[in-house]
Short mmCIF file of C-alpha atoms in Angstrom, two decimals:
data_model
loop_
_atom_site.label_atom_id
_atom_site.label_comp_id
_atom_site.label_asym_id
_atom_site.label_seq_id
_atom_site.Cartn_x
_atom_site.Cartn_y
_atom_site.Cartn_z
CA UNK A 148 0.00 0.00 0.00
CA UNK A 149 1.19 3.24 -0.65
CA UNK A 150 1.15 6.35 1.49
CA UNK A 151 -1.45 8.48 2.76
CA UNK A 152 -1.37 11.96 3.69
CA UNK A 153 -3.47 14.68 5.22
CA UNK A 154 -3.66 18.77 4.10
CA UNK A 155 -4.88 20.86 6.36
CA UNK A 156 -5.35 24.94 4.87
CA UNK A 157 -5.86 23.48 1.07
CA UNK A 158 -7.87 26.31 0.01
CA UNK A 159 -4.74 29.17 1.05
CA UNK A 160 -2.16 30.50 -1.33
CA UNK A 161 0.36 27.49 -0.06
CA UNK A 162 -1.94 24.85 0.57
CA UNK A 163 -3.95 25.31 -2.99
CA UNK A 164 -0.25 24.80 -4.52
CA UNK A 165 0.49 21.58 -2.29
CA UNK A 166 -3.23 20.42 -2.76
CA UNK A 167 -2.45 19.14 -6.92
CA UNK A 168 1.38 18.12 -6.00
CA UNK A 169 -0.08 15.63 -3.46
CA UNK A 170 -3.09 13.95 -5.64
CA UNK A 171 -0.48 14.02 -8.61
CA UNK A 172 2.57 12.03 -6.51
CA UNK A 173 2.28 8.67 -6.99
CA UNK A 174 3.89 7.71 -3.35
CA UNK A 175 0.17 8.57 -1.80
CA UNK A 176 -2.69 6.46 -2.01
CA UNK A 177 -5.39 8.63 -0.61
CA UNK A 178 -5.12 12.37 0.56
CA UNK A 179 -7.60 13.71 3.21
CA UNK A 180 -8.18 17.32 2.80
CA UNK A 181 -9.33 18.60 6.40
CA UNK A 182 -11.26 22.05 5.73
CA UNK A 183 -13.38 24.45 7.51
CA UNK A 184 -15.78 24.22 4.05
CA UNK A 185 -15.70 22.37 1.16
CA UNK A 186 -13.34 22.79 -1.65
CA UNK A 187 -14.08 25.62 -4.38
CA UNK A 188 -15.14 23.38 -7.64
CA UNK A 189 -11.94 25.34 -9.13
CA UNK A 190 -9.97 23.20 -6.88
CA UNK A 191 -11.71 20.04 -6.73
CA UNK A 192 -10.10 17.75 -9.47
CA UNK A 193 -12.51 16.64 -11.99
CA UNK A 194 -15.57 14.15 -11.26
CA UNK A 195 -13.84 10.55 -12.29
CA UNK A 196 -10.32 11.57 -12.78
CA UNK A 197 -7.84 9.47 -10.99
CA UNK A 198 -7.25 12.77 -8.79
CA UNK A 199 -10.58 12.65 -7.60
CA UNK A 200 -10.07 9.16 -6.75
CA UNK A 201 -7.50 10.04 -4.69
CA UNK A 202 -9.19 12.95 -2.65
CA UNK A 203 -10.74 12.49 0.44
CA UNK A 204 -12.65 15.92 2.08
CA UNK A 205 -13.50 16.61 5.74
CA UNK A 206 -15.28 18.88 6.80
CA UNK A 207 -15.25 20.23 10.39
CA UNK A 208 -14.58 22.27 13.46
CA UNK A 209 -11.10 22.76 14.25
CA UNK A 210 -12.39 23.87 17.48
CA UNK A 211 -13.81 20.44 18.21
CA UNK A 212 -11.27 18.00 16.54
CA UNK A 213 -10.30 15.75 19.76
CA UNK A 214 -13.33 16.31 21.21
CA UNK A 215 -15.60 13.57 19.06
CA UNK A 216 -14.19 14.85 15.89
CA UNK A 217 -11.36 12.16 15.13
CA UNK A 218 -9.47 11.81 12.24
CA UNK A 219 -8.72 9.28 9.53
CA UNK A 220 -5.39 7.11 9.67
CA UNK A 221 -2.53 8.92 7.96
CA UNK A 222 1.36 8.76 7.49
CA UNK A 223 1.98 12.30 6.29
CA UNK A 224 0.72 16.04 7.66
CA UNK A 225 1.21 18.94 5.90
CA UNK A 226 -0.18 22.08 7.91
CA UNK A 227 -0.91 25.03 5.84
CA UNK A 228 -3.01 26.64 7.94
CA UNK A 229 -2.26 30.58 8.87
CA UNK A 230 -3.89 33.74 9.32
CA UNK A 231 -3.40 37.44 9.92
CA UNK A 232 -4.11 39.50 13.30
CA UNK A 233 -6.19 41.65 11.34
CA UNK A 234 -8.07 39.09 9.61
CA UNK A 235 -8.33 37.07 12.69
CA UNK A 236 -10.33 40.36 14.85
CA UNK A 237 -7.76 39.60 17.64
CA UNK A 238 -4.45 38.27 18.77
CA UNK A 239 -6.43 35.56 20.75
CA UNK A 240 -8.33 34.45 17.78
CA UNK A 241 -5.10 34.46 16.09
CA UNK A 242 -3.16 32.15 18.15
CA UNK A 243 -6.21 29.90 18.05
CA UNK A 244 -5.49 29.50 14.57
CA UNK A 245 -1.72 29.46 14.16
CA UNK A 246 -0.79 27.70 17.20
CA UNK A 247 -4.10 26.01 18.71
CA UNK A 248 -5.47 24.56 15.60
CA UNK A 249 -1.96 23.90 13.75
CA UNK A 250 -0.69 21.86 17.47
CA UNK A 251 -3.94 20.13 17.89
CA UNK A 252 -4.38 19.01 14.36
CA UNK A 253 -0.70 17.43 14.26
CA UNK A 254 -1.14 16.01 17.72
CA UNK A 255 -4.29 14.22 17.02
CA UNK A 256 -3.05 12.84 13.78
CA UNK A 257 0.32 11.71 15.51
CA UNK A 258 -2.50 9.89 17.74
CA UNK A 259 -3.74 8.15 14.16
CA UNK A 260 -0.31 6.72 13.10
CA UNK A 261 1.29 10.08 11.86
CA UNK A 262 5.04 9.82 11.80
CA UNK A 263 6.09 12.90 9.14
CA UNK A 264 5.05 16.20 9.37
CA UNK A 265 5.18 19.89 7.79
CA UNK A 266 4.39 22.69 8.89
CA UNK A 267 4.65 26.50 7.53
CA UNK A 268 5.67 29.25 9.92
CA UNK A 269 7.96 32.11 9.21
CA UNK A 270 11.00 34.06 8.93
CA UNK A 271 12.10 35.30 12.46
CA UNK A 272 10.21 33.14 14.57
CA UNK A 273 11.08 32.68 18.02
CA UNK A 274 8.80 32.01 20.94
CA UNK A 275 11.26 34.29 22.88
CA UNK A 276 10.75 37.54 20.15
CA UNK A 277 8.84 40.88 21.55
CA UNK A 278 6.97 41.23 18.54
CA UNK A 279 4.12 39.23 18.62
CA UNK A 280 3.27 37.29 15.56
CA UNK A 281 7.23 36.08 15.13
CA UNK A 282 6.67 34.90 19.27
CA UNK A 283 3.68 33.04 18.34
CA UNK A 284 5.05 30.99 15.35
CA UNK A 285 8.22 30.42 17.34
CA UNK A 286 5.67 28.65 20.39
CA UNK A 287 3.86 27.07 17.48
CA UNK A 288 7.07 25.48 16.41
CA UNK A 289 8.16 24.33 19.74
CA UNK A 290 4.77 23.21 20.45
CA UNK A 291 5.12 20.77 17.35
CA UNK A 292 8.48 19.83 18.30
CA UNK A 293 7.59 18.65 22.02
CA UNK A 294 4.82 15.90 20.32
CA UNK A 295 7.86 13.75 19.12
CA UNK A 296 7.49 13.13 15.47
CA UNK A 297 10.22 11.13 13.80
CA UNK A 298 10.30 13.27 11.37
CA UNK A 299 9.62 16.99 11.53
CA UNK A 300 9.83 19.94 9.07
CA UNK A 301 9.46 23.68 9.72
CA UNK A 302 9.79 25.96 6.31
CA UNK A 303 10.24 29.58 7.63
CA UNK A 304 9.33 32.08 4.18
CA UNK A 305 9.75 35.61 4.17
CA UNK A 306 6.81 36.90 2.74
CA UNK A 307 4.74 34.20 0.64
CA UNK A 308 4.33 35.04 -2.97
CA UNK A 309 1.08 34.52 -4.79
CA UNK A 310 -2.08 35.51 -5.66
CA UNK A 311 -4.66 35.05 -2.85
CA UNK A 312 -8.39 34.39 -2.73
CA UNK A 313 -8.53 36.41 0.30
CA UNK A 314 -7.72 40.14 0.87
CA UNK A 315 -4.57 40.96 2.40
CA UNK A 316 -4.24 44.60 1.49
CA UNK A 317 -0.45 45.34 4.15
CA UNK A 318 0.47 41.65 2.23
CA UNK A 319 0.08 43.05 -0.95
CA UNK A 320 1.35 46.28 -0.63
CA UNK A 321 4.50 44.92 0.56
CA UNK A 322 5.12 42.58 -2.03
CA UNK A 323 4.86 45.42 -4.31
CA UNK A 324 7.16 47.21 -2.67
CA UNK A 325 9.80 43.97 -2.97
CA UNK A 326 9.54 42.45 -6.06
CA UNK A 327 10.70 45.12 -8.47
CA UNK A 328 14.41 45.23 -5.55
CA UNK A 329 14.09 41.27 -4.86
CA UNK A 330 17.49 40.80 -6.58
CA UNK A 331 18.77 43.56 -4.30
CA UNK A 332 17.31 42.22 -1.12
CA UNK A 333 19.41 39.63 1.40
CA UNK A 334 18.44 36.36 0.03
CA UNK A 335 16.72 35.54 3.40
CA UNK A 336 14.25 38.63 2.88
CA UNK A 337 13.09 37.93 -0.57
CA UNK A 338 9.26 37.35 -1.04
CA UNK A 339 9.23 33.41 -1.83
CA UNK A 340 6.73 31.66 -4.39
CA UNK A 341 4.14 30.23 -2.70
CA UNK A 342 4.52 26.75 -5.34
CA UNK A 343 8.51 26.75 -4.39
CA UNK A 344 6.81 26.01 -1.05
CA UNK A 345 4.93 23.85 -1.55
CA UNK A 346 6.93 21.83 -3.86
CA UNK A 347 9.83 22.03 -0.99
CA UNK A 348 7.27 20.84 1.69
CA UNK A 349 6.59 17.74 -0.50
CA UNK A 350 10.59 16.94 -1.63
CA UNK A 351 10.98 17.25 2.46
CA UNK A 352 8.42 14.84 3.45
CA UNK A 353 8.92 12.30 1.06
CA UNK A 354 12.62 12.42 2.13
CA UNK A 355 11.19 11.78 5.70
CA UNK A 356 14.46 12.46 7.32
CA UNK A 357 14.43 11.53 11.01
CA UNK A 358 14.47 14.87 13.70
CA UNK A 359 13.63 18.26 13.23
CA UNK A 360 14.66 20.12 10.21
CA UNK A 361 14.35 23.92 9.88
CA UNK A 362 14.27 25.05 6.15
CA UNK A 363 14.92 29.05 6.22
CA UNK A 364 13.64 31.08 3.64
CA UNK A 365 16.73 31.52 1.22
CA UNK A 366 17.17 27.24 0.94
CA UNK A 367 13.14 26.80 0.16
CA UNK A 368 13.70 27.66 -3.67
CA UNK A 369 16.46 25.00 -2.98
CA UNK A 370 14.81 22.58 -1.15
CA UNK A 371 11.87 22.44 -3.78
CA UNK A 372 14.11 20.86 -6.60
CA UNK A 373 14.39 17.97 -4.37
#
């Protein structure tokens, strides 16, 4: 039997890249797509293709998975999930999000025979950091190291590349402001693609290394050539 692997975020800029890579790698089996809503038909492969074959959607609470909502067995979890402070309303609402439902989710599927993990956080985290957000994805990142995967992978972009669904007006505005000086920029502070993640998320798990491996932001484009 071959592989089988779990999204969670496959509807953001990184996890709609990841979301085709994973039904299109032959090493899976099955892929479980864990979402707040159904998939947008423009992602959802098409009725009888071998991709839709392969795709398995759940729906639910992220609130309430561990608490009666369980999860399907799995071998591989890749955890797009992320949000903003300002799209979040609050920086409770956005830990709950970035660190609450990101920790949870891995721990529960570590519970269902998870043994490889990815996660994305960022550039400059550090649960020790006074500013807030880089704090938060540094606890995240601790918090996923203290559940004892065998195999663990943290990609830390700078600023994430891509065209999103949602609106991220400071996002945008910034990556205006870098692109056109990228080549000027420290290679650590250029925007990265959002597909360079997720195709270096994917090279990284199926490697399935054993400990914790930190991918900064300049060795992504790197790591996504395998």
């Amino acid at each position: 039997m071959g592989r089988r692997a779990l999204i969670a975020g496959a509807t953001g800029l990184t996890g709609s890249r990841l979301l085709p890579l994973l039904l299109a790698e032959p090493a899976y089996d099955v892929v479980h797509a864990v979402l707040r809503r159904p998939l947008p038909d423009a992602q959802r492969p098409a009725p009888g293709s071998a991709h839709a074959a392969r795709l398995v959607e759940h729906v639910v609470d992220f609130a309430a998975l561990g608490r009666g909502a369980g999860l399907p067995a799995v071998d591989d979890v890749y955890l797009c999930l992320g949000t903003t402070i300002k799209a979040a309303g609050s920086q409770e609402a956005f830990r709950r999000v970035d660190v609450d439902a990101v920790v949870g989710l891995a721990r529960l599927a570590r519970r269902y025979g998870a043994s490889r993990c990815a996660t994305v956080s960022a550039l400059g985290a550090d649960p020790s950091s006074r500013v807030f957000y880089s704090r938060v994805k540094g606890e995240g990142e601790a918090a996923l190291a203290a559940l004892d995967y065998p195999s663990l992978v943290v990609l830390r972009p700078s600023l994430i590349d891509g065209e999103r669904q949602e609106r991220r007006p400071g996002e945008r505005l910034s990556l205006a402001l870098a692109r056109p000086f990228a080549s000027l920029l420290p290679a650590r502070l250029r925007p990265v693609p959002a597909d360079a993640i997720a195709r270096c998320m994917l090279a990284a798990v199926l490697r399935g290394e054993p400990g914790l491996r930190v991918i900064e932001s300049d060795r992504i484009a790197r790591g996504a050539s395998g």
